[in-house]
């Protein structure tokens, strides 16, 4: 094979192996209805991620369909979770900074939707929420803004830039909120990062999670964290053809450089925010190992601007990160459903341990349309002992 052929083969292989698209894709046939679990609904979670990019005072499609969806529903016992990247691009700036107004508009759109929701709302941090010029102070500024906006001191978790918050949702359900950006961050850039926290090292972080998982082993444990353990979009190394030509989304396409950057990103190394970067990978490998010891753990994340449901390595992973933006995504290993358009997810957990995930996206009239639904955990079988 001559040199040109080798180069062409190299690029064709990676183009084919890494392509994603915006269209919905299904492992099996598209589900036309929501499965039924016999039992009492114990909690409904609404999951919306990366919703902090409304361009104007108008809200965006994902929030519009969320509001329409809850309009005629009794939501007072439900839980809404905004899964991070609540304000693009650099968190909540100080009051006198030029970009403050735009950041407020972006946050206010989400607060407006939360106010129409009658249940409890919690915002969790994503990487962009840490990107304010003064880092941790900016994150705390957002925390205060959310708490004031919703008149609820618990509406942003974990607090004070700390990494873990455990919330007992009900008798059989625990919500474990992790600040995965805390783990991934370069702590040299945030010298005061753990001053107000009990957990002061990454090893303590894992010990705490291990303890929580063991303590709540009989319950359904929803782990809400911005970064997904499994994802098949841009952060997971899956790119569509346009991205190969122009990986930085700039004005000038650079085809060869583009493919190289794409290839490096898919193997880890360019951005700390990509799944196979060293620190991110270390975090997820450990979390997956810890979680597989528990029977009813569910991961819920944003970060990737797509909707995905993945069952892999014993983990159930919901990705709902298209609260404002959209991006191509592929049907990778263990994926049951992926869609590169805007939308949100619900997770219904029953008192018998059963649970169902459902994804919604806007139809042509901007009404919520069912995209996919699946049983996440089957109900517990009642053991009848005969003597
Ligand atoms: Fe993110």
Coordinates of C-alpha atoms and ligand atoms in Angstrom, one line a residue:
X1 CA 0.0 0.0 0.0
X2 CA 1.5 3.4 -0.9
X3 CA 1.6 6.3 1.5
X4 CA -1.5 8.1 0.1
X5 CA -3.5 4.9 0.4
X6 CA -2.4 4.4 4.0
X7 CA -3.4 8.0 4.9
X8 CA -6.8 7.7 3.2
X9 CA -7.4 4.3 4.9
X10 CA -6.5 5.9 8.2
X11 CA -8.9 8.8 7.8
X12 CA -11.7 6.7 6.3
X13 CA -11.5 4.3 9.2
X14 CA -11.8 7.0 11.8
X15 CA -14.5 8.9 10.0
X16 CA -16.6 5.7 9.9
X17 CA -15.8 4.6 13.4
X18 CA -16.6 7.9 15.1
X19 CA -19.6 9.2 13.3
X20 CA -22.7 10.4 15.2
X21 CA -25.9 12.1 14.0
X22 CA -28.7 14.2 15.4
X23 CA -31.4 11.7 14.6
X24 CA -33.1 9.5 17.2
X25 CA -31.7 5.9 17.2
X26 CA -33.0 2.9 19.0
X27 CA -31.5 -0.5 19.9
X28 CA -34.9 -2.1 19.6
X29 CA -38.0 -0.8 18.0
X30 CA -39.2 2.6 19.1
X31 CA -41.5 2.4 22.2
X32 CA -44.9 3.9 21.4
X33 CA -46.0 3.8 25.0
X34 CA -44.7 3.9 28.6
X35 CA -44.3 0.6 30.3
X36 CA -46.6 -0.2 33.3
X37 CA -45.3 -1.2 36.7
X38 CA -47.9 -2.5 39.2
X39 CA -47.3 -0.6 42.4
X40 CA -47.5 2.9 43.9
X41 CA -45.4 5.7 42.4
X42 CA -43.1 6.9 45.2
X43 CA -41.3 9.7 43.4
X44 CA -41.2 11.3 40.0
X45 CA -37.9 13.0 39.0
X46 CA -37.7 15.5 36.2
X47 CA -34.2 15.7 34.7
X48 CA -33.0 18.6 32.6
X49 CA -29.3 19.3 31.9
X50 CA -27.3 22.1 30.3
X51 CA -30.2 24.4 30.2
X52 CA -28.2 27.6 30.7
X53 CA -28.0 28.9 27.2
X54 CA -31.2 30.7 26.4
X55 CA -30.3 33.3 23.8
X56 CA -32.9 35.9 24.6
X57 CA -35.4 36.6 27.3
X58 CA -37.5 33.9 25.7
X59 CA -37.0 30.5 27.1
X60 CA -35.9 27.6 24.9
X61 CA -37.7 24.6 23.4
X62 CA -36.7 22.1 26.1
X63 CA -38.0 24.4 28.9
X64 CA -41.2 25.2 26.8
X65 CA -42.1 21.5 26.5
X66 CA -41.3 20.9 30.2
X67 CA -43.7 23.7 31.1
X68 CA -46.4 22.4 28.8
X69 CA -45.9 18.8 30.2
X70 CA -46.4 19.8 33.8
X71 CA -49.2 22.3 33.1
X72 CA -52.0 19.8 33.8
X73 CA -50.1 17.6 36.3
X74 CA -50.0 17.5 40.0
X75 CA -46.3 18.1 40.6
X76 CA -46.2 19.1 44.3
X77 CA -44.6 15.8 45.4
X78 CA -42.1 15.6 42.4
X79 CA -38.5 16.5 42.2
X80 CA -36.9 18.6 39.5
X81 CA -33.1 18.4 39.0
X82 CA -31.2 20.8 36.7
X83 CA -28.1 18.7 36.0
X84 CA -25.5 21.4 35.7
X85 CA -24.0 23.9 33.1
X86 CA -26.8 26.1 34.4
X87 CA -25.1 29.2 33.0
X88 CA -23.0 29.3 29.9
X89 CA -20.2 30.1 29.2
X90 CA -18.6 31.2 32.5
X91 CA -21.0 30.8 35.4
X92 CA -22.5 33.8 37.1
X93 CA -20.2 36.9 36.7
X94 CA -20.0 39.6 39.4
X95 CA -22.7 42.3 39.3
X96 CA -20.5 44.9 37.6
X97 CA -19.2 42.6 34.9
X98 CA -20.4 43.1 31.3
X99 CA -21.6 39.6 30.9
X100 CA -23.7 39.5 34.1
X101 CA -26.9 40.5 32.3
X102 CA -26.8 37.7 29.8
X103 CA -25.9 35.2 32.6
X104 CA -29.0 36.4 34.6
X105 CA -31.2 35.9 31.5
X106 CA -30.0 32.4 31.2
X107 CA -30.6 31.5 34.8
X108 CA -33.9 33.3 35.0
X109 CA -35.3 31.2 32.2
X110 CA -34.7 28.1 34.3
X111 CA -36.0 29.8 37.5
X112 CA -39.2 30.7 35.7
X113 CA -39.8 27.1 34.7
X114 CA -39.0 26.0 38.3
X115 CA -41.5 28.4 39.7
X116 CA -44.2 26.8 37.5
X117 CA -43.3 23.5 39.0
X118 CA -44.9 22.8 42.3
X119 CA -42.5 20.3 43.7
X120 CA -38.9 20.6 45.0
X121 CA -36.2 22.0 42.6
X122 CA -32.5 21.5 42.9
X123 CA -29.7 22.8 40.7
X124 CA -26.4 21.0 40.6
X125 CA -23.1 22.4 39.3
X126 CA -21.5 21.6 36.0
X127 CA -18.1 22.6 34.6
X128 CA -19.3 25.9 33.1
X129 CA -20.7 26.9 36.5
X130 CA -17.1 26.7 37.8
X131 CA -15.8 28.9 35.0
X132 CA -16.5 32.3 36.5
X133 CA -13.3 34.5 36.6
X134 CA -13.1 34.0 40.3
X135 CA -13.9 30.3 40.2
X136 CA -15.3 29.0 43.5
X137 CA -16.6 32.5 44.4
X138 CA -18.6 32.5 41.2
X139 CA -20.0 29.1 41.9
X140 CA -21.1 30.3 45.4
X141 CA -22.6 33.5 43.7
X142 CA -24.7 31.2 41.5
X143 CA -25.8 29.2 44.6
X144 CA -27.0 32.4 46.3
X145 CA -28.8 33.6 43.2
X146 CA -30.7 30.3 42.9
X147 CA -31.5 30.2 46.6
X148 CA -32.9 33.8 46.5
X149 CA -34.7 33.2 43.2
X150 CA -36.6 30.2 44.5
X151 CA -36.7 31.3 48.1
X152 CA -35.2 28.0 49.2
X153 CA -31.9 27.6 51.0
X154 CA -31.5 24.1 49.8
X155 CA -32.1 24.7 46.1
X156 CA -28.5 24.5 45.0
X157 CA -26.5 21.3 46.0
X158 CA -23.9 20.5 47.1
X159 CA -23.3 23.8 48.8
X160 CA -20.1 25.9 49.2
X161 CA -18.3 24.2 46.4
X162 CA -18.2 20.9 48.3
X163 CA -18.5 17.6 46.4
X164 CA -21.3 15.4 47.9
X165 CA -24.8 15.9 49.2
X166 CA -27.0 13.0 50.2
X167 CA -30.8 13.7 50.3
X168 CA -33.3 11.2 51.7
X169 CA -36.1 11.5 49.2
X170 CA -38.5 9.0 50.7
X171 CA -38.5 5.7 52.5
X172 CA -37.0 3.7 49.6
X173 CA -35.2 6.4 47.6
X174 CA -32.0 8.3 48.1
X175 CA -30.6 11.1 46.0
X176 CA -26.8 11.4 46.0
X177 CA -25.6 14.6 44.3
X178 CA -22.0 14.7 43.2
X179 CA -20.1 17.7 42.0
X180 CA -18.0 15.9 39.4
X181 CA -16.3 19.2 38.3
X182 CA -14.9 19.4 41.9
X183 CA -13.1 16.1 41.2
X184 CA -12.0 17.0 37.6
X185 CA -10.8 20.5 38.4
X186 CA -7.2 21.5 38.8
X187 CA -7.1 22.3 42.5
X188 CA -4.0 24.5 42.1
X189 CA -6.3 27.0 40.4
X190 CA -8.8 26.9 43.3
X191 CA -6.6 27.1 46.5
X192 CA -9.5 27.5 48.9
X193 CA -11.6 24.7 47.3
X194 CA -12.1 22.6 50.3
X195 CA -12.0 25.2 53.1
X196 CA -15.7 24.8 54.0
X197 CA -16.0 21.1 53.3
X198 CA -15.7 18.0 55.4
X199 CA -14.2 16.1 52.5
X200 CA -10.8 17.4 51.6
X201 CA -9.3 14.8 49.3
X202 CA -10.3 12.7 46.3
X203 CA -9.8 9.6 48.3
X204 CA -12.1 10.8 51.1
X205 CA -14.7 11.5 48.3
X206 CA -14.6 7.9 47.2
X207 CA -14.8 6.6 50.8
X208 CA -17.9 8.8 51.4
X209 CA -19.6 7.5 48.3
X210 CA -18.8 3.9 49.2
X211 CA -20.3 4.4 52.7
X212 CA -23.4 6.0 51.2
X213 CA -23.9 3.2 48.7
X214 CA -23.5 0.5 51.4
X215 CA -25.7 2.3 53.9
X216 CA -28.5 2.6 51.3
X217 CA -28.0 -0.7 49.6
X218 CA -31.7 -1.7 49.9
X219 CA -32.9 1.5 48.3
X220 CA -33.1 3.0 44.9
X221 CA -30.1 5.4 44.7
X222 CA -30.2 8.1 42.1
X223 CA -26.7 9.6 41.6
X224 CA -27.1 13.0 40.0
X225 CA -23.8 14.2 38.6
X226 CA -23.0 16.5 35.7
X227 CA -20.5 14.3 33.9
X228 CA -21.8 11.0 32.5
X229 CA -20.0 7.7 33.0
X230 CA -21.2 6.5 29.6
X231 CA -21.8 8.8 26.7
X232 CA -21.7 8.5 22.9
X233 CA -21.6 12.1 21.8
X234 CA -18.7 14.6 21.3
X235 CA -17.4 14.2 24.9
X236 CA -17.4 10.4 24.5
X237 CA -15.3 10.7 21.3
X238 CA -18.1 10.3 18.8
X239 CA -18.1 13.0 16.1
X240 CA -20.2 13.7 13.0
X241 CA -18.8 14.6 9.7
X242 CA -19.1 18.3 10.1
X243 CA -17.1 18.1 13.3
X244 CA -14.3 16.3 11.6
X245 CA -14.1 19.2 9.1
X246 CA -14.3 21.8 11.8
X247 CA -13.8 20.5 15.3
X248 CA -13.6 23.9 17.0
X249 CA -16.9 25.1 15.2
X250 CA -15.0 28.1 13.9
X251 CA -15.5 29.8 10.6
X252 CA -12.7 28.1 8.6
X253 CA -12.9 24.3 8.1
X254 CA -9.6 22.4 8.6
X255 CA -10.3 18.9 7.3
X256 CA -7.1 17.1 8.1
X257 CA -6.3 18.9 11.3
X258 CA -10.0 18.4 12.2
X259 CA -9.8 14.6 11.9
X260 CA -6.6 14.5 13.9
X261 CA -8.1 16.6 16.7
X262 CA -11.2 14.5 16.6
X263 CA -9.2 11.3 16.8
X264 CA -7.1 12.7 19.8
X265 CA -10.3 13.7 21.6
X266 CA -11.9 10.3 21.1
X267 CA -8.8 8.7 22.7
X268 CA -8.6 11.2 25.5
X269 CA -6.1 14.0 26.0
X270 CA -7.2 17.3 24.6
X271 CA -9.9 18.5 27.0
X272 CA -10.3 17.6 30.7
X273 CA -14.0 17.6 29.9
X274 CA -13.8 14.6 27.5
X275 CA -14.6 11.2 28.9
X276 CA -11.3 9.6 28.3
X277 CA -9.2 12.3 29.8
X278 CA -7.1 10.9 32.7
X279 CA -8.8 12.5 35.6
X280 CA -12.4 12.1 34.2
X281 CA -11.6 8.5 33.4
X282 CA -10.2 7.8 36.9
X283 CA -13.4 9.2 38.4
X284 CA -15.7 7.2 36.3
X285 CA -13.9 3.9 36.5
X286 CA -14.0 4.1 40.3
X287 CA -17.7 5.2 40.4
X288 CA -18.7 2.3 38.1
X289 CA -16.8 -0.2 40.3
X290 CA -18.4 1.2 43.5
X291 CA -22.0 1.3 42.0
X292 CA -22.0 -2.2 40.6
X293 CA -22.1 -3.5 44.2
X294 CA -25.5 -2.0 44.7
X295 CA -28.7 -3.4 43.2
X296 CA -30.6 -0.2 42.3
X297 CA -28.3 2.6 41.4
X298 CA -29.1 4.9 38.5
X299 CA -26.8 7.6 37.1
X300 CA -28.4 10.8 35.8
X301 CA -26.1 13.3 34.0
X302 CA -26.0 16.1 31.5
X303 CA -22.8 17.5 29.9
X304 CA -23.4 15.9 26.5
X305 CA -26.0 17.9 24.6
X306 CA -28.1 14.9 23.8
X307 CA -30.6 12.5 25.3
X308 CA -29.3 9.0 25.9
X309 CA -30.3 5.8 27.9
X310 CA -27.4 3.4 28.3
X311 CA -27.1 0.1 30.2
X312 CA -23.4 -0.9 30.3
X313 CA -21.1 -2.7 32.8
X314 CA -24.1 -3.2 35.1
X315 CA -24.8 0.6 35.2
X316 CA -28.0 2.3 34.2
X317 CA -27.1 5.7 32.8
X318 CA -29.5 8.5 31.9
X319 CA -28.1 11.4 29.9
X320 CA -30.3 14.5 29.7
X321 CA -28.1 17.3 28.6
X322 CA -30.0 18.9 25.8
X323 CA -31.9 21.5 27.9
X324 CA -30.7 24.2 25.6
X325 CA -28.2 22.9 23.1
X326 CA -28.1 19.9 20.8
X327 CA -25.3 17.8 19.4
X328 CA -24.7 14.6 17.4
X329 CA -24.7 11.3 19.2
X330 CA -24.2 7.6 18.3
X331 CA -25.8 4.4 19.4
X332 CA -22.7 3.0 21.2
X333 CA -22.3 -0.1 23.4
X334 CA -25.3 -0.7 25.7
X335 CA -27.2 2.3 24.4
X336 CA -31.0 1.7 24.1
X337 CA -31.8 5.1 22.8
X338 CA -29.9 8.2 21.7
X339 CA -31.1 11.5 20.3
X340 CA -29.2 14.6 19.4
X341 CA -32.1 17.1 19.9
X342 CA -33.5 19.1 22.8
X343 CA -35.6 17.6 25.4
X344 CA -35.8 16.3 29.0
X345 CA -36.3 13.0 30.9
X346 CA -38.5 11.7 33.7
X347 CA -37.7 8.9 36.1
X348 CA -40.6 7.3 38.0
X349 CA -39.6 5.2 41.0
X350 CA -42.2 2.9 42.6
X351 CA -42.4 1.7 46.2
X352 CA -41.6 -1.9 45.1
X353 CA -38.2 -0.8 43.7
X354 CA -39.3 -0.7 40.1
X355 CA -38.4 2.3 38.0
X356 CA -39.2 3.7 34.5
X357 CA -37.3 6.3 32.4
X358 CA -39.0 8.4 29.7
X359 CA -37.6 10.9 27.3
X360 CA -39.6 13.8 25.7
X361 CA -38.6 16.1 22.8
X362 CA -40.6 18.9 21.0
X363 CA -42.9 17.9 18.1
X364 CA -43.6 20.2 15.2
X365 CA -45.9 22.3 17.4
X366 CA -43.4 22.5 20.2
X367 CA -45.5 20.1 22.3
X368 CA -43.8 17.3 24.3
X369 CA -43.6 14.1 22.3
X370 CA -42.7 10.7 23.8
X371 CA -39.3 9.6 22.3
X372 CA -38.5 6.6 24.4
X373 CA -39.5 4.8 27.6
X374 CA -38.1 1.8 29.4
X375 CA -38.1 -0.1 32.7
X376 CA -34.8 0.8 34.4
X377 CA -35.2 -1.6 37.4
X378 CA -37.8 -4.3 37.6
X379 CA -39.9 -4.4 40.8
X380 CA -38.6 -6.6 43.6
X381 CA -40.0 -10.1 43.5
X382 CA -41.8 -10.9 46.7
X383 CA -40.1 -13.9 48.3
X384 CA -42.7 -16.3 49.7
X385 CA -41.2 -18.8 52.0
X386 CA -42.9 -22.2 52.4
X387 CA -42.2 -24.3 55.5
Ligands
LIG1 FE1 -20.6 20.3 30.9

